[in-house]
Amino acid sequence: MASSPPRTRNTTLNRDTNETKIQLNLNLDGGPFEDPTTTTTNSREQTNGSSSSEQKSHASQNSASQDIDVDSGIGFLDHMLHALAKHAGWSLKLRCRGDLHIDDHHTSEDTFLALGSAFKTALGPITGLARFGSAYCPLDEALSRAVVDLSNRPFSVIDLGLKREKIGDLSTEMLPHCLASFAQAAGVTLHVDCLRGENDHHRAESAFKALAVAIRMATQRVVGREGEVPSTKGVL
């Protein structure tokens, strides 16, 4: 008897608060979205005086295996989300409109809470998966390490060692907070450390790339272990 094809690990999420309005589509395995219409409506409105054509290019990439299009309203945050999606093998469409007239906190935090929630929903039951993932990624002089456990126990230890107050329009203190917010909402254990590096842009980007590769490893389906819970407890 032929086995059924694996479940599509795809979800759509809309998260509206008084501080942020977020729409996203996520496919953990890349490829097309089940519902591609959700994040396209009013997705290219102008923000802070930027033209539509300027917004289209800086965090968008389309290939045979992935569709990535990110616009949070914060350029460097988009850059990190683009790197995360690209190297994790995701397709990701994300729009956030937040209260940037106050500061970057709510937009950054809520974006990663939404992404973590979408990740958990798309992933579904943690059966037949590798569960653990780890990776080192360099960017020139910077080197970062990330370790992931799909534990269903949210916990994070983040040490990026950033020195600048801001990278672009993003406060550097928000980068570890974003990763902690993702771990909280996704229900994963996360350790991310930048081991060395002089340039804060390089340190941050190498960390997000390492996390992406570790997530890709942890979420891989293991042939022959379909339906098995990767835990001695028998449940996660």
Short mmCIF file of C-alpha atoms in Angstrom, two decimals:
data_model
loop_
_atom_site.label_atom_id
_atom_site.label_comp_id
_atom_site.label_asym_id
_atom_site.label_seq_id
_atom_site.Cartn_x
_atom_site.Cartn_y
_atom_site.Cartn_z
CA MET A 1 0.00 0.00 0.00
CA ALA A 2 1.48 3.35 -1.06
CA SER A 3 2.21 5.80 1.73
CA SER A 4 0.46 9.15 1.69
CA PRO A 5 2.52 12.22 0.77
CA PRO A 6 3.90 14.25 3.67
CA ARG A 7 1.75 17.03 5.07
CA THR A 8 2.29 20.50 3.64
CA ARG A 9 3.90 22.54 6.42
CA ASN A 10 2.27 25.83 5.54
CA THR A 11 0.23 28.39 7.47
CA THR A 12 -1.27 31.84 7.17
CA LEU A 13 -1.43 34.22 10.12
CA ASN A 14 -3.00 37.61 10.75
CA ARG A 15 -2.09 39.37 13.99
CA ASP A 16 -3.71 42.73 14.75
CA THR A 17 -3.13 44.79 17.88
CA ASN A 18 -3.27 48.48 18.70
CA GLU A 19 0.50 48.55 18.10
CA THR A 20 1.04 46.42 14.99
CA LYS A 21 -0.82 44.87 12.07
CA ILE A 22 0.91 41.75 10.75
CA GLN A 23 0.06 39.42 7.89
CA LEU A 24 2.26 36.49 6.94
CA ASN A 25 2.38 33.29 4.95
CA LEU A 26 4.96 30.66 5.84
CA ASN A 27 5.89 27.41 4.13
CA LEU A 28 8.63 25.59 6.04
CA ASP A 29 9.55 23.51 3.00
CA GLY A 30 9.68 26.34 0.49
CA GLY A 31 7.65 26.28 -2.68
CA PRO A 32 4.20 27.79 -3.13
CA PHE A 33 1.76 28.90 -0.46
CA GLU A 34 -1.62 27.22 0.05
CA ASP A 35 -3.29 30.64 0.27
CA PRO A 36 -1.15 33.18 -1.60
CA THR A 37 -3.78 35.95 -1.47
CA THR A 38 -3.63 36.85 2.23
CA THR A 39 -0.47 38.93 2.27
CA THR A 40 -0.82 40.50 -1.15
CA THR A 41 -3.78 42.77 -0.42
CA ASN A 42 -2.54 46.31 0.19
CA SER A 43 0.96 44.88 0.54
CA ARG A 44 2.77 47.62 -1.29
CA GLU A 45 1.49 50.75 0.37
CA GLN A 46 4.06 53.46 0.82
CA THR A 47 5.72 53.81 4.19
CA ASN A 48 7.66 56.76 5.62
CA GLY A 49 7.84 58.35 2.18
CA SER A 50 9.55 55.38 0.48
CA SER A 51 8.39 54.54 -2.99
CA SER A 52 6.80 51.21 -3.82
CA SER A 53 9.68 50.30 -6.14
CA GLU A 54 12.23 50.90 -3.36
CA GLN A 55 10.34 48.59 -1.00
CA LYS A 56 10.06 45.77 -3.54
CA SER A 57 13.74 45.03 -3.94
CA HIS A 58 15.58 45.00 -0.64
CA ALA A 59 14.10 41.86 0.99
CA SER A 60 12.46 39.98 -1.85
CA GLN A 61 13.67 36.90 -3.69
CA ASN A 62 11.85 34.44 -5.90
CA SER A 63 13.20 31.15 -7.22
CA ALA A 64 11.90 27.74 -8.25
CA SER A 65 12.15 26.58 -4.63
CA GLN A 66 11.39 29.69 -2.57
CA ASP A 67 9.23 32.80 -2.50
CA ILE A 68 10.46 35.44 -0.04
CA ASP A 69 8.98 38.91 0.32
CA VAL A 70 9.44 40.76 3.60
CA ASP A 71 8.42 44.29 4.59
CA SER A 72 8.35 45.12 8.29
CA GLY A 73 9.01 48.82 7.84
CA ILE A 74 12.53 48.43 9.32
CA GLY A 75 15.19 47.80 6.70
CA PHE A 76 17.74 45.89 8.75
CA LEU A 77 15.05 43.74 10.34
CA ASP A 78 13.89 42.84 6.82
CA HIS A 79 17.48 41.94 5.95
CA MET A 80 17.70 39.53 8.90
CA LEU A 81 14.30 37.96 8.13
CA HIS A 82 15.33 37.53 4.50
CA ALA A 83 18.53 35.74 5.56
CA LEU A 84 16.62 33.57 8.04
CA ALA A 85 14.03 32.49 5.47
CA LYS A 86 16.56 31.96 2.69
CA HIS A 87 18.91 29.69 4.60
CA ALA A 88 16.16 27.85 6.49
CA GLY A 89 14.64 26.92 3.12
CA TRP A 90 11.35 28.69 3.83
CA SER A 91 8.97 30.55 1.62
CA LEU A 92 7.90 33.63 3.58
CA LYS A 93 5.67 36.58 2.86
CA LEU A 94 5.41 39.06 5.70
CA ARG A 95 3.96 42.55 6.11
CA CYS A 96 4.04 44.55 9.32
CA ARG A 97 2.71 48.04 9.88
CA GLY A 98 3.64 49.18 13.36
CA ASP A 99 3.89 52.25 15.54
CA LEU A 100 7.36 53.27 14.34
CA HIS A 101 6.53 56.85 15.30
CA ILE A 102 7.10 55.64 18.88
CA ASP A 103 10.13 53.41 18.33
CA ASP A 104 11.13 50.06 16.84
CA HIS A 105 10.26 47.87 19.84
CA HIS A 106 6.68 46.82 19.13
CA THR A 107 7.26 46.23 15.42
CA SER A 108 10.36 44.09 15.99
CA GLU A 109 8.97 42.10 18.92
CA ASP A 110 5.54 41.47 17.39
CA THR A 111 7.02 40.43 14.06
CA PHE A 112 9.00 37.65 15.71
CA LEU A 113 6.16 36.64 17.99
CA ALA A 114 4.00 36.26 14.89
CA LEU A 115 6.73 34.38 13.05
CA GLY A 116 7.23 32.03 16.01
CA SER A 117 3.49 31.34 16.24
CA ALA A 118 3.32 30.65 12.51
CA PHE A 119 6.35 28.36 12.74
CA LYS A 120 4.74 26.32 15.52
CA THR A 121 1.46 25.99 13.63
CA ALA A 122 3.11 25.09 10.34
CA LEU A 123 5.42 22.56 11.98
CA GLY A 124 2.56 20.69 13.60
CA PRO A 125 3.21 17.58 15.74
CA ILE A 126 6.90 16.98 16.42
CA THR A 127 6.92 13.43 15.08
CA GLY A 128 9.29 11.93 12.56
CA LEU A 129 11.59 14.96 12.75
CA ALA A 130 15.28 15.29 13.58
CA ARG A 131 14.31 17.56 16.52
CA PHE A 132 17.86 18.86 17.11
CA GLY A 133 19.87 21.11 14.85
CA SER A 134 23.14 22.99 15.14
CA ALA A 135 25.24 25.10 12.80
CA TYR A 136 28.20 27.43 12.55
CA CYS A 137 28.04 30.20 9.96
CA PRO A 138 30.71 32.78 9.13
CA LEU A 139 30.40 36.17 7.52
CA ASP A 140 33.90 37.38 6.78
CA GLU A 141 35.56 37.89 10.20
CA ALA A 142 32.40 37.05 12.18
CA LEU A 143 31.50 33.52 13.26
CA SER A 144 28.28 32.45 14.99
CA ARG A 145 26.90 29.23 16.41
CA ALA A 146 23.25 28.25 16.80
CA VAL A 147 21.72 25.21 18.48
CA VAL A 148 18.00 24.40 18.25
CA ASP A 149 15.79 21.89 20.06
CA LEU A 150 12.16 21.46 19.01
CA SER A 151 11.46 20.77 22.66
CA ASN A 152 8.05 22.41 23.11
CA ARG A 153 9.76 24.12 26.06
CA PRO A 154 10.42 27.75 25.15
CA PHE A 155 13.83 28.87 26.33
CA SER A 156 16.58 30.98 24.84
CA VAL A 157 20.13 32.06 25.55
CA ILE A 158 21.32 34.73 23.13
CA ASP A 159 24.73 36.43 23.15
CA LEU A 160 25.52 38.43 20.02
CA GLY A 161 27.99 40.82 21.65
CA LEU A 162 26.80 43.83 19.66
CA LYS A 163 28.39 47.18 20.47
CA ARG A 164 26.62 49.74 18.30
CA GLU A 165 23.39 51.38 19.44
CA LYS A 166 21.77 50.84 16.05
CA ILE A 167 22.30 49.07 12.76
CA GLY A 168 20.40 51.11 10.23
CA ASP A 169 17.09 51.99 11.89
CA LEU A 170 17.05 48.97 14.20
CA SER A 171 18.19 49.17 17.81
CA THR A 172 20.74 46.42 18.36
CA GLU A 173 19.16 45.53 21.71
CA MET A 174 16.14 44.32 19.74
CA LEU A 175 18.04 41.59 17.89
CA PRO A 176 18.48 39.23 20.86
CA HIS A 177 14.99 40.18 22.01
CA CYS A 178 13.58 39.20 18.60
CA LEU A 179 15.23 35.78 18.80
CA ALA A 180 13.93 35.29 22.35
CA SER A 181 10.43 36.28 21.19
CA PHE A 182 10.62 33.75 18.36
CA ALA A 183 11.68 30.98 20.77
CA GLN A 184 8.86 31.87 23.16
CA ALA A 185 6.14 31.77 20.52
CA ALA A 186 7.57 28.80 18.60
CA GLY A 187 8.02 26.68 21.72
CA VAL A 188 11.66 25.89 20.99
CA THR A 189 14.90 25.91 22.94
CA LEU A 190 17.38 28.22 21.28
CA HIS A 191 21.05 29.00 21.92
CA VAL A 192 22.66 31.56 19.61
CA ASP A 193 26.14 32.97 20.16
CA CYS A 194 28.38 35.14 18.04
CA LEU A 195 31.83 33.77 18.82
CA ARG A 196 33.91 36.47 17.17
CA GLY A 197 33.69 39.42 14.84
CA GLU A 198 34.51 43.12 14.61
CA ASN A 199 31.59 44.38 12.53
CA ASP A 200 28.15 44.37 14.18
CA HIS A 201 26.35 43.91 10.87
CA HIS A 202 28.47 40.82 10.21
CA ARG A 203 27.96 39.53 13.76
CA ALA A 204 24.18 39.81 13.54
CA GLU A 205 23.88 38.39 10.04
CA SER A 206 26.14 35.41 10.77
CA ALA A 207 23.96 34.65 13.83
CA PHE A 208 20.72 34.68 11.84
CA LYS A 209 22.26 32.51 9.13
CA ALA A 210 23.50 30.01 11.71
CA LEU A 211 20.03 29.91 13.25
CA ALA A 212 18.48 29.34 9.85
CA VAL A 213 20.71 26.35 9.07
CA ALA A 214 20.11 24.89 12.56
CA ILE A 215 16.34 25.22 12.13
CA ARG A 216 16.50 23.57 8.71
CA MET A 217 18.38 20.65 10.27
CA ALA A 218 16.02 20.31 13.25
CA THR A 219 12.87 20.34 11.12
CA GLN A 220 14.06 17.75 8.63
CA ARG A 221 11.88 14.67 8.28
CA VAL A 222 13.77 11.47 9.16
CA VAL A 223 13.07 8.61 6.78
CA GLY A 224 11.97 5.50 8.63
CA ARG A 225 10.86 7.38 11.74
CA GLU A 226 7.52 8.61 10.49
CA GLY A 227 5.09 9.04 13.38
CA GLU A 228 7.76 8.56 16.04
CA VAL A 229 8.16 11.11 18.82
CA PRO A 230 11.87 11.99 19.15
CA SER A 231 11.86 11.85 22.97
CA THR A 232 12.43 9.24 25.68
CA LYS A 233 9.27 10.59 27.35
CA GLY A 234 7.18 9.63 24.34
CA VAL A 235 5.67 13.10 24.10
CA LEU A 236 6.79 16.64 23.31
#
